[in-house]
Amino acid sequence: MANHRRKESVADRVYEALKEDIFEFRLIPGDRFSEGDIGGRLNASRTPVREALYRLQREGHVEVLFRSGWQVKPFDFQQVEELYDLRITLERAAVHKICGLAEEPAALRTLTALWNPDHPSERAVGSTVRMLDESFHCDLVAAAGNREMTRIHREITDRLRIVRRLDFSRDERVDATYVEHAAILEALRNGMAREAADRLTRHIRASQRAVREITMERIREAAAAHRSEQ
Amino acid sequence: MANHRRKESVADRVYEALKEDIFEFRLIPGDRFSEGDIGGRLNASRTPVREALYRLQREGHVEVLFRSGWQVKPFDFQQVEELYDLRITLERAAVHKICGLAEEPAALRTLTALWNPDHPSERAVGSTVRMLDESFHCDLVAAAGNREMTRIHREITDRLRIVRRLDFSRDERVDATYVEHAAILEALRNGMAREAADRLTRHIRASQRAVREITMERIREAAAAHRSEQ
DNA sequence: CGTGATCAACTTGTATACATGTGAATTGGC
DNA sequence: GCCAATTCACATGTATACAAGTTGATCACG
């Protein structure tokens, strides 16, 4: 049998680096660049760079212009709304599936312990809460037991990360997250599928609204900072 | 502005050819091959072949074994079940969205005309009905107006095509498809979301059952035929 | 005959050279 | 000064050369 646990390839490294550049706004939506640029900056030849770019293209983060370079996909507000809608659809379906399972998934206990609103730790740092929030929703979907659904949800999570990080830049949203997650879990563990799904929907919609309010302003800031650096 | 209407690239051609080979069982799940094989057979260098293979890999049709060749992804029955479940989730969501729209999408009228059970044409050929059935479900999801949902549904449709084609190898399934589609559309156009969603679910589950019954037998046949050719 | 080390043929991963199209700067005409 | 045609640096698409790992056959040896 082949050994598939090989060390990280150059293509993987370039992929991760580019993804982070995009998520951290070091590459602004609309920015154009060439395969040669990236290769030079990350010390790689065009072949692995191209592989990484094609992956990012399939995931919707960049697009190629025929013989005229690449660009970070311009921000599409409607697309973000649609991704949020799709997320809600998938997570609601997951909740109903979980309530239909013969026995409660072990993951629910772990999540309940973690998202106790009285729990004092972890709450200080926004970026930590963001990652935990991501895990919460991904774990919830995973608990439903459909790997394909989990995979698609993961993909959507990746694409929304660039905007979701704005959600936790305000303390009241951090607090609300704890309360809302706890309420969702309680309903879920009591088998109240409808209740859990509705709470989950409201929770995601609240995040969506918060993000919507902050997004455009932040992007403008980042673009301005980016220009002044050049 | 860049001209994006360029002619089909070699990579595209290889991609389409490989996809058809897989769907037509000329490449059996489990078959192993190398990039060089494909390049030689389709008159292309390794670069576009690799690009095509990576696309197929992301779509779940093939996988690469580190420095040890490629193989058509072995058939995973659980994955097919999960994809069907996901399809149902998405199409149910689409139905509910459509019923929530301010006005009926124009596509519904087109579909209603096409799927009249009394309509005599088109019914003879199974492969035609298969394509029409695919269109029906894709158009239904598209009518909900969420492009991301449509895209994901399209991806799932692609991955299920290899098994769905088995559904229409029996006449009673062809007939049933007409009746079921018409009933779904009727409920949908009367704004009966619950009714339409439930009918749709039963329709897809019936297809799923039919496919499940035929799949293993067919794969065995194809594998046997394949072996005798060698 | 059985078994383990060795090795050569193949495989993918990566780098690089070449083909071809794009687009912006340049140049020439007015 | 302005505009259009031209040109050329540079972009991606493709082919090929090289690096590094896998695998299965082979051969030596018990």
Coordinates of C-alpha atoms (C1' of nucleotides) in Angstrom, one line a residue:
Chain A
M1 CA 0.0 0.0 0.0
A2 CA 1.2 3.5 -0.8
N3 CA 2.3 5.7 2.0
H4 CA -0.1 8.7 1.8
R5 CA 1.3 10.4 4.9
R6 CA 3.9 12.2 2.9
K7 CA 5.4 15.5 4.0
E8 CA 3.6 18.7 3.0
S9 CA 4.2 19.4 -0.7
V10 CA 5.2 22.8 -2.1
A11 CA 1.8 23.1 -3.7
D12 CA 0.1 22.7 -0.3
R13 CA 2.4 25.3 1.3
V14 CA 1.6 27.8 -1.5
Y15 CA -2.1 27.0 -1.2
E16 CA -2.1 27.7 2.6
A17 CA -0.1 30.8 2.2
L18 CA -2.3 32.3 -0.5
K19 CA -5.4 31.4 1.4
E20 CA -4.1 33.2 4.5
D21 CA -3.1 36.2 2.4
I22 CA -6.7 36.4 1.2
F23 CA -8.3 35.8 4.5
E24 CA -6.0 38.4 6.2
F25 CA -6.7 40.9 3.5
R26 CA -3.1 41.1 2.5
L27 CA -4.6 40.3 -0.9
I28 CA -7.6 42.5 -1.3
P29 CA -10.6 41.5 -3.5
G30 CA -9.9 42.8 -6.9
D31 CA -6.1 42.6 -6.6
R32 CA -4.4 41.2 -9.7
F33 CA -1.3 39.2 -9.7
S34 CA 0.6 36.6 -11.8
E35 CA 1.7 33.1 -11.2
G36 CA 5.3 34.4 -11.5
D37 CA 4.8 37.0 -8.8
I38 CA 3.6 34.3 -6.4
G39 CA 6.3 31.9 -7.3
G40 CA 8.9 34.5 -6.7
R41 CA 7.5 35.6 -3.4
L42 CA 7.0 32.1 -2.1
N43 CA 10.0 30.5 -3.7
A44 CA 8.2 28.0 -5.8
S45 CA 8.0 27.3 -9.5
R46 CA 4.9 28.0 -11.5
T47 CA 3.7 24.4 -11.4
P48 CA 2.8 24.1 -7.7
V49 CA 1.6 27.7 -7.8
R50 CA -0.8 26.9 -10.6
E51 CA -2.1 23.9 -8.7
A52 CA -2.7 26.0 -5.6
L53 CA -4.4 28.7 -7.7
Y54 CA -6.7 26.2 -9.4
R55 CA -7.7 24.9 -6.0
L56 CA -8.5 28.4 -4.8
Q57 CA -10.4 29.0 -8.0
R58 CA -12.6 26.0 -7.5
E59 CA -13.3 27.2 -4.0
G60 CA -14.3 30.6 -5.3
H61 CA -11.5 32.8 -3.9
V62 CA -9.7 33.7 -7.1
E63 CA -10.3 33.6 -10.8
V64 CA -8.1 33.4 -13.8
L65 CA -8.2 35.9 -16.7
F66 CA -7.1 34.2 -19.9
R67 CA -3.5 35.0 -20.5
S68 CA -4.0 38.1 -18.5
G69 CA -3.3 37.2 -14.9
W70 CA -5.2 36.2 -11.8
Q71 CA -7.3 38.3 -9.4
V72 CA -8.8 37.9 -6.0
K73 CA -12.5 37.5 -6.6
P74 CA -14.2 40.8 -6.1
F75 CA -16.4 41.0 -3.2
D76 CA -19.9 39.8 -4.0
F77 CA -22.4 40.8 -1.3
Q78 CA -25.2 38.8 -2.9
Q79 CA -23.0 35.7 -2.8
V80 CA -22.3 36.2 0.9
E81 CA -26.0 36.4 1.5
E82 CA -26.5 33.2 -0.5
L83 CA -23.8 31.4 1.4
Y84 CA -25.4 32.3 4.7
D85 CA -28.7 31.1 3.4
L86 CA -27.1 27.8 2.4
R87 CA -25.4 27.5 5.7
I88 CA -28.7 27.9 7.5
T89 CA -30.3 25.3 5.2
L90 CA -27.6 22.8 6.0
E91 CA -27.4 23.4 9.7
R92 CA -31.2 23.2 10.1
A93 CA -31.1 19.9 8.3
A94 CA -28.3 18.7 10.5
V95 CA -30.3 19.6 13.6
H96 CA -33.3 17.7 12.4
K97 CA -31.1 14.7 11.6
I98 CA -29.5 14.7 15.0
C99 CA -32.9 14.7 16.7
G100 CA -33.8 11.7 14.5
L101 CA -30.8 9.7 15.6
A102 CA -31.3 6.7 17.8
E103 CA -28.9 8.0 20.4
E104 CA -27.4 11.3 21.2
P105 CA -24.0 11.9 19.5
A106 CA -21.1 12.2 22.0
A107 CA -20.1 15.5 20.5
L108 CA -23.2 17.2 22.0
R109 CA -21.9 16.6 25.5
T110 CA -18.5 18.1 24.7
L111 CA -20.1 21.1 23.1
T112 CA -22.4 21.7 26.0
A113 CA -19.5 21.7 28.4
L114 CA -17.6 24.1 26.2
W115 CA -20.4 26.6 25.6
N116 CA -21.5 27.0 29.2
P117 CA -22.3 30.8 29.4
D118 CA -21.0 30.9 32.9
H119 CA -17.7 29.5 31.8
P120 CA -15.2 32.4 32.3
S121 CA -12.3 31.2 30.1
E122 CA -11.6 31.8 26.5
R123 CA -14.0 34.8 26.3
A124 CA -11.4 37.5 26.3
V125 CA -9.9 37.0 22.8
G126 CA -12.2 37.6 19.9
S127 CA -10.1 35.5 17.5
T128 CA -10.4 32.5 19.8
V129 CA -14.1 32.8 20.0
R130 CA -14.3 33.1 16.3
M131 CA -12.4 29.8 15.9
L132 CA -14.6 28.2 18.6
D133 CA -17.7 29.4 16.9
E134 CA -16.6 27.9 13.6
S135 CA -15.9 24.6 15.4
F136 CA -19.3 24.7 17.1
H137 CA -21.2 24.9 13.8
C138 CA -18.9 22.4 12.0
D139 CA -19.1 19.9 14.9
L140 CA -22.9 20.3 14.9
V141 CA -23.1 19.4 11.3
A142 CA -20.6 16.6 11.7
A143 CA -22.7 15.2 14.5
A144 CA -25.5 14.5 12.0
G145 CA -23.3 11.9 10.5
N146 CA -23.5 12.8 6.8
R147 CA -19.9 13.2 5.6
E148 CA -20.8 14.9 2.3
M149 CA -23.0 17.4 4.1
T150 CA -20.1 18.0 6.5
R151 CA -17.7 18.6 3.6
I152 CA -19.9 21.1 1.8
H153 CA -20.6 22.9 5.1
R154 CA -16.8 23.0 5.7
E155 CA -16.3 24.5 2.2
I156 CA -19.0 27.2 2.9
T157 CA -17.4 27.9 6.3
D158 CA -14.0 28.5 4.6
R159 CA -15.6 30.9 2.1
L160 CA -17.4 32.8 4.8
R161 CA -14.5 33.0 7.1
I162 CA -13.3 36.2 5.4
V163 CA -16.4 38.0 6.6
R164 CA -17.3 36.1 9.7
R165 CA -14.1 37.3 11.4
L166 CA -15.8 40.7 11.5
D167 CA -18.6 39.4 13.6
F168 CA -16.5 39.0 16.8
S169 CA -14.9 42.4 16.7
R170 CA -17.7 43.6 19.0
D171 CA -18.0 42.3 22.6
E172 CA -21.7 42.1 22.7
R173 CA -21.6 39.7 19.8
V174 CA -19.1 37.5 21.7
D175 CA -21.4 37.4 24.7
A176 CA -24.5 36.7 22.6
T177 CA -22.7 33.8 20.9
Y178 CA -22.3 32.0 24.3
V179 CA -25.9 32.5 25.2
E180 CA -27.2 31.5 21.8
H181 CA -25.0 28.4 21.5
A182 CA -26.1 27.2 25.0
A183 CA -29.8 27.7 24.1
I184 CA -29.4 25.8 20.9
L185 CA -27.7 22.9 22.6
E186 CA -30.3 22.7 25.3
A187 CA -33.1 22.5 22.9
L188 CA -31.2 20.0 20.8
R189 CA -30.5 17.7 23.7
N190 CA -34.1 17.8 24.8
G191 CA -35.1 16.6 21.3
M192 CA -36.9 19.8 20.4
A193 CA -35.8 19.9 16.8
R194 CA -38.1 22.7 15.7
E195 CA -37.0 24.9 18.6
A196 CA -33.3 24.2 18.1
A197 CA -33.5 24.8 14.4
D198 CA -35.3 28.1 14.9
R199 CA -32.9 29.3 17.5
L200 CA -30.0 28.3 15.2
T201 CA -31.5 30.2 12.4
R202 CA -31.9 33.3 14.5
H203 CA -28.3 32.9 15.7
I204 CA -26.9 32.7 12.2
R205 CA -29.1 35.6 11.0
A206 CA -27.8 37.8 13.8
S207 CA -24.3 37.0 12.8
Q208 CA -25.2 37.7 9.2
R209 CA -26.7 41.1 10.1
A210 CA -23.6 42.1 12.2
V211 CA -21.3 41.1 9.4
R212 CA -23.3 42.9 6.8
E213 CA -23.1 46.1 8.9
I214 CA -19.3 46.0 9.3
T215 CA -18.1 44.5 6.0
M216 CA -18.2 47.4 3.6
E217 CA -16.5 49.8 6.0
R218 CA -13.8 47.3 6.9
I219 CA -13.0 46.5 3.3
R220 CA -12.7 50.2 2.5
E221 CA -10.3 50.6 5.4
A222 CA -8.2 47.7 4.3
A223 CA -8.1 49.0 0.8
A224 CA -7.0 52.4 2.0
A225 CA -4.2 50.9 4.2
H226 CA -3.2 48.8 1.3
R227 CA -2.8 51.7 -1.0
S228 CA -0.8 53.8 1.5
E229 CA 1.7 50.9 1.9
Q230 CA 2.5 51.0 -1.8
Chain B
M1 CA -11.4 43.5 -20.7
A2 CA -10.0 40.0 -21.2
N3 CA -11.6 37.8 -23.8
H4 CA -12.9 34.8 -21.8
R5 CA -14.7 33.2 -24.7
R6 CA -11.5 31.4 -25.7
K7 CA -11.6 28.1 -27.5
E8 CA -11.8 24.9 -25.5
S9 CA -8.4 24.1 -24.0
V10 CA -6.6 20.8 -24.0
A11 CA -7.2 20.5 -20.3
D12 CA -11.0 20.9 -20.8
R13 CA -11.0 18.3 -23.6
V14 CA -9.1 15.8 -21.4
Y15 CA -11.4 16.5 -18.5
E16 CA -14.5 15.9 -20.5
A17 CA -13.1 12.7 -22.0
L18 CA -12.0 11.3 -18.7
K19 CA -15.4 12.2 -17.1
E20 CA -17.2 10.4 -19.8
D21 CA -14.9 7.4 -19.5
I22 CA -15.8 7.2 -15.9
F23 CA -19.5 7.7 -16.3
E24 CA -19.7 5.2 -19.2
F25 CA -17.8 2.6 -17.1
R26 CA -14.9 2.5 -19.5
L27 CA -12.9 3.3 -16.4
I28 CA -14.2 1.0 -13.6
P29 CA -14.0 2.1 -10.0
G30 CA -10.7 0.8 -8.7
D31 CA -9.0 1.0 -12.1
R32 CA -5.5 2.4 -11.9
F33 CA -3.7 4.4 -14.5
S34 CA -0.9 6.9 -14.9
E35 CA -0.8 10.5 -16.2
G36 CA 1.4 9.2 -19.0
D37 CA -1.2 6.6 -20.1
I38 CA -3.9 9.3 -20.4
G39 CA -1.7 11.7 -22.1
G40 CA -0.7 9.1 -24.7
R41 CA -4.2 8.0 -25.3
L42 CA -5.6 11.5 -25.6
N43 CA -2.6 13.1 -27.3
A44 CA -1.8 15.6 -24.6
S45 CA 1.1 16.3 -22.4
R46 CA 1.1 15.6 -18.7
T47 CA 0.4 19.2 -17.7
P48 CA -3.2 19.5 -19.0
V49 CA -3.8 15.9 -18.0
R50 CA -2.8 16.7 -14.5
E51 CA -5.1 19.7 -14.4
A52 CA -8.0 17.6 -15.5
L53 CA -7.2 14.9 -13.0
Y54 CA -7.0 17.4 -10.1
R55 CA -10.4 18.7 -11.1
L56 CA -11.8 15.2 -11.1
Q57 CA -10.2 14.6 -7.8
R58 CA -11.8 17.6 -6.2
E59 CA -15.1 16.3 -7.6
G60 CA -14.5 13.0 -5.9
H61 CA -14.2 10.8 -9.0
V62 CA -10.5 9.8 -8.8
E63 CA -7.7 10.0 -6.3
V64 CA -4.0 10.2 -6.6
L65 CA -1.6 7.8 -4.8
F66 CA 1.6 9.4 -4.0
R67 CA 4.1 8.6 -6.8
S68 CA 2.2 5.5 -7.4
G69 CA -0.5 6.4 -10.0
W70 CA -4.1 7.4 -10.0
Q71 CA -7.3 5.3 -9.6
V72 CA -10.9 5.7 -10.2
K73 CA -12.4 6.1 -6.7
P74 CA -13.8 2.8 -5.5
F75 CA -17.5 2.8 -5.2
D76 CA -18.6 4.0 -1.8
F77 CA -22.2 3.1 -1.2
Q78 CA -22.5 5.1 2.0
Q79 CA -21.3 8.1 0.1
V80 CA -24.0 7.7 -2.5
E81 CA -26.6 7.5 0.2
E82 CA -25.2 10.6 1.8
L83 CA -25.3 12.5 -1.5
Y84 CA -28.9 11.5 -2.0
D85 CA -29.7 12.7 1.5
L86 CA -28.0 16.0 0.8
R87 CA -29.8 16.3 -2.5
I88 CA -33.1 15.9 -0.7
T89 CA -32.1 18.5 1.8
L90 CA -31.2 21.0 -0.9
E91 CA -34.3 20.4 -3.1
R92 CA -36.6 20.6 -0.1
A93 CA -35.1 23.9 0.9
A94 CA -35.5 25.1 -2.7
V95 CA -39.2 24.2 -2.7
H96 CA -39.8 26.1 0.4
K97 CA -37.9 29.1 -0.9
I98 CA -39.9 29.1 -4.1
C99 CA -43.2 29.1 -2.2
G100 CA -41.9 32.0 -0.3
L101 CA -41.1 34.1 -3.3
A102 CA -43.3 37.1 -4.2
E103 CA -44.1 35.8 -7.6
E104 CA -43.9 32.5 -9.3
P105 CA -40.6 31.9 -11.2
A106 CA -41.2 31.7 -15.0
A107 CA -39.3 28.4 -15.0
L108 CA -42.2 26.6 -13.3
R109 CA -44.5 27.2 -16.3
T110 CA -41.9 25.8 -18.6
L111 CA -41.4 22.7 -16.5
T112 CA -45.2 22.2 -16.1
A113 CA -45.5 22.2 -19.9
L114 CA -42.6 19.7 -20.3
W115 CA -43.7 17.3 -17.6
N116 CA -47.3 16.8 -18.7
P117 CA -47.8 13.0 -18.1
D118 CA -50.1 12.9 -21.2
H119 CA -47.4 14.3 -23.4
P120 CA -46.4 11.5 -25.6
S121 CA -43.0 12.6 -27.0
E122 CA -39.6 12.0 -25.5
R123 CA -40.7 9.1 -23.4
A124 CA -39.2 6.4 -25.6
V125 CA -35.5 6.8 -24.9
G126 CA -34.3 6.3 -21.4
S127 CA -31.2 8.4 -21.8
T128 CA -33.3 11.4 -22.8
V129 CA -35.5 11.0 -19.8
R130 CA -32.5 10.8 -17.6
M131 CA -31.2 14.1 -18.9
L132 CA -34.6 15.7 -18.6
D133 CA -34.9 14.4 -15.1
E134 CA -31.6 16.0 -14.3
S135 CA -32.7 19.3 -15.8
F136 CA -36.0 19.2 -13.8
H137 CA -34.3 18.9 -10.5
C138 CA -31.5 21.4 -11.4
D139 CA -34.1 23.9 -12.8
L140 CA -36.2 23.5 -9.7
V141 CA -33.3 24.4 -7.4
A142 CA -32.2 27.2 -9.8
A143 CA -35.7 28.7 -9.6
A144 CA -35.2 29.3 -5.9
G145 CA -32.7 31.9 -6.9
N146 CA -29.7 31.0 -4.7
R147 CA -26.7 30.6 -7.1
E148 CA -24.5 28.9 -4.5
M149 CA -27.2 26.4 -3.7
T150 CA -27.6 25.8 -7.4
R151 CA -23.9 25.3 -7.8
I152 CA -23.6 22.8 -5.0
H153 CA -26.7 20.9 -6.2
R154 CA -25.1 20.8 -9.7
E155 CA -21.9 19.3 -8.2
I156 CA -24.0 16.7 -6.4
T157 CA -25.9 16.0 -9.6
D158 CA -22.6 15.4 -11.4
R159 CA -21.4 13.0 -8.8
L160 CA -24.7 11.0 -8.7
R161 CA -25.0 10.8 -12.5
I162 CA -22.9 7.7 -12.6
V163 CA -25.6 5.8 -10.6
R164 CA -28.7 7.8 -11.6
R165 CA -28.4 6.6 -15.1
L166 CA -29.3 3.2 -13.8
D167 CA -32.7 4.5 -12.6
F168 CA -34.1 4.8 -16.1
S169 CA -33.2 1.4 -17.4
R170 CA -36.6 0.3 -16.4
D171 CA -39.8 1.5 -18.0
E172 CA -41.9 1.7 -15.0
R173 CA -39.5 4.2 -13.5
V174 CA -39.7 6.4 -16.6
D175 CA -43.5 6.5 -16.3
A176 CA -43.4 7.1 -12.6
T177 CA -41.0 10.0 -13.2
Y178 CA -43.6 11.8 -15.3
V179 CA -46.4 11.3 -12.8
E180 CA -44.3 12.4 -9.9
H181 CA -42.8 15.4 -11.5
A182 CA -46.3 16.6 -12.5
A183 CA -47.6 16.1 -9.0
I184 CA -44.7 18.0 -7.5
L185 CA -45.2 20.9 -9.9
E186 CA -48.9 21.1 -9.2
A187 CA -48.4 21.3 -5.4
L188 CA -45.7 23.8 -5.9
R189 CA -47.7 26.1 -8.1
N190 CA -50.6 26.0 -5.6
G191 CA -48.2 27.2 -3.0
M192 CA -48.4 23.9 -1.0
A193 CA -44.8 23.9 0.1
R194 CA -45.1 21.0 2.6
E195 CA -47.0 18.9 0.1
A196 CA -44.5 19.6 -2.7
A197 CA -41.5 19.0 -0.5
D198 CA -42.9 15.7 0.7
R199 CA -43.8 14.5 -2.8
L200 CA -40.3 15.5 -3.9
T201 CA -38.7 13.6 -1.1
R202 CA -40.7 10.5 -1.9
H203 CA -39.8 10.9 -5.6
I204 CA -36.1 11.1 -4.9
R205 CA -36.2 8.2 -2.3
A206 CA -37.9 6.0 -5.0
S207 CA -35.1 6.8 -7.4
Q208 CA -32.6 6.1 -4.7
R209 CA -34.1 2.7 -3.9
A210 CA -34.2 1.8 -7.6
V211 CA -30.6 2.7 -8.1
R212 CA -29.6 0.9 -4.9
E213 CA -31.1 -2.3 -6.3
I214 CA -29.4 -2.2 -9.6
T215 CA -26.0 -0.7 -8.8
M216 CA -24.1 -3.6 -7.5
E217 CA -25.2 -6.0 -10.1
R218 CA -24.3 -3.6 -12.9
I219 CA -20.9 -2.8 -11.5
R220 CA -20.2 -6.5 -11.4
E221 CA -21.3 -7.0 -15.0
A222 CA -19.1 -4.1 -16.1
A223 CA -16.1 -5.4 -14.2
A224 CA -16.6 -8.8 -15.8
A225 CA -16.9 -7.4 -19.3
H226 CA -13.8 -5.3 -18.6
R227 CA -11.8 -8.3 -17.5
S228 CA -12.8 -10.4 -20.5
E229 CA -11.6 -7.6 -22.8
Q230 CA -8.1 -7.7 -21.5
Chain C
dC1 C1' 11.6 -24.3 -2.5
dG2 C1' 11.1 -20.2 0.4
dT3 C1' 12.6 -15.7 1.8
dG4 C1' 14.7 -11.4 2.0
dA5 C1' 17.7 -7.8 -0.1
dT6 C1' 18.5 -5.3 -4.4
dC7 C1' 17.5 -2.9 -8.3
dA8 C1' 15.4 -1.1 -12.3
dA9 C1' 11.3 0.5 -14.4
dC10 C1' 7.6 3.6 -13.4
dT11 C1' 5.1 6.9 -10.9
dT12 C1' 4.1 11.6 -9.4
dG13 C1' 6.1 16.2 -7.9
dT14 C1' 8.6 20.1 -9.4
dA15 C1' 11.3 23.2 -12.5
dT16 C1' 11.8 25.2 -16.8
dA17 C1' 11.5 26.1 -21.8
dC18 C1' 8.5 27.2 -25.4
dA19 C1' 3.9 28.8 -27.8
dT20 C1' 0.5 32.0 -28.1
dG21 C1' -2.6 35.6 -26.8
dT22 C1' -3.2 40.3 -24.2
dG23 C1' -2.9 44.9 -23.2
dA24 C1' -0.7 49.0 -22.1
dA25 C1' 3.0 52.0 -23.5
dT26 C1' 4.8 54.0 -27.6
dT27 C1' 5.0 56.0 -31.8
dG28 C1' 3.5 58.2 -35.9
dG29 C1' 0.2 60.9 -38.3
dC30 C1' -2.7 64.7 -38.2
Chain D
dG1 C1' -2.5 68.1 -28.3
dC2 C1' -5.0 63.9 -29.5
dC3 C1' -6.1 59.6 -31.4
dA4 C1' -5.2 55.3 -33.7
dA5 C1' -2.1 51.7 -35.1
dT6 C1' 1.8 49.2 -33.6
dT7 C1' 4.8 46.9 -30.9
dC8 C1' 6.7 44.5 -27.1
dA9 C1' 6.9 43.0 -22.4
dC10 C1' 4.4 39.9 -19.9
dA11 C1' 0.5 36.8 -19.0
dT12 C1' -1.1 32.0 -19.1
dG13 C1' -1.3 27.3 -21.6
dT14 C1' 1.4 23.5 -22.9
dA15 C1' 5.4 20.5 -23.4
dT16 C1' 9.3 18.5 -21.5
dA17 C1' 13.3 17.7 -18.4
dC18 C1' 14.7 16.4 -14.0
dA19 C1' 14.1 14.9 -8.9
dA20 C1' 12.5 11.8 -5.7
dG21 C1' 9.7 7.9 -4.0
dT22 C1' 7.1 3.3 -4.9
dT23 C1' 6.7 -1.1 -6.5
dG24 C1' 7.3 -5.5 -8.2
dA25 C1' 10.5 -8.6 -10.3
dT26 C1' 14.8 -10.7 -9.8
dC27 C1' 18.6 -12.8 -7.7
dA28 C1' 21.4 -14.4 -4.0
dC29 C1' 21.3 -17.3 -0.2
dG30 C1' 19.6 -20.5 3.4

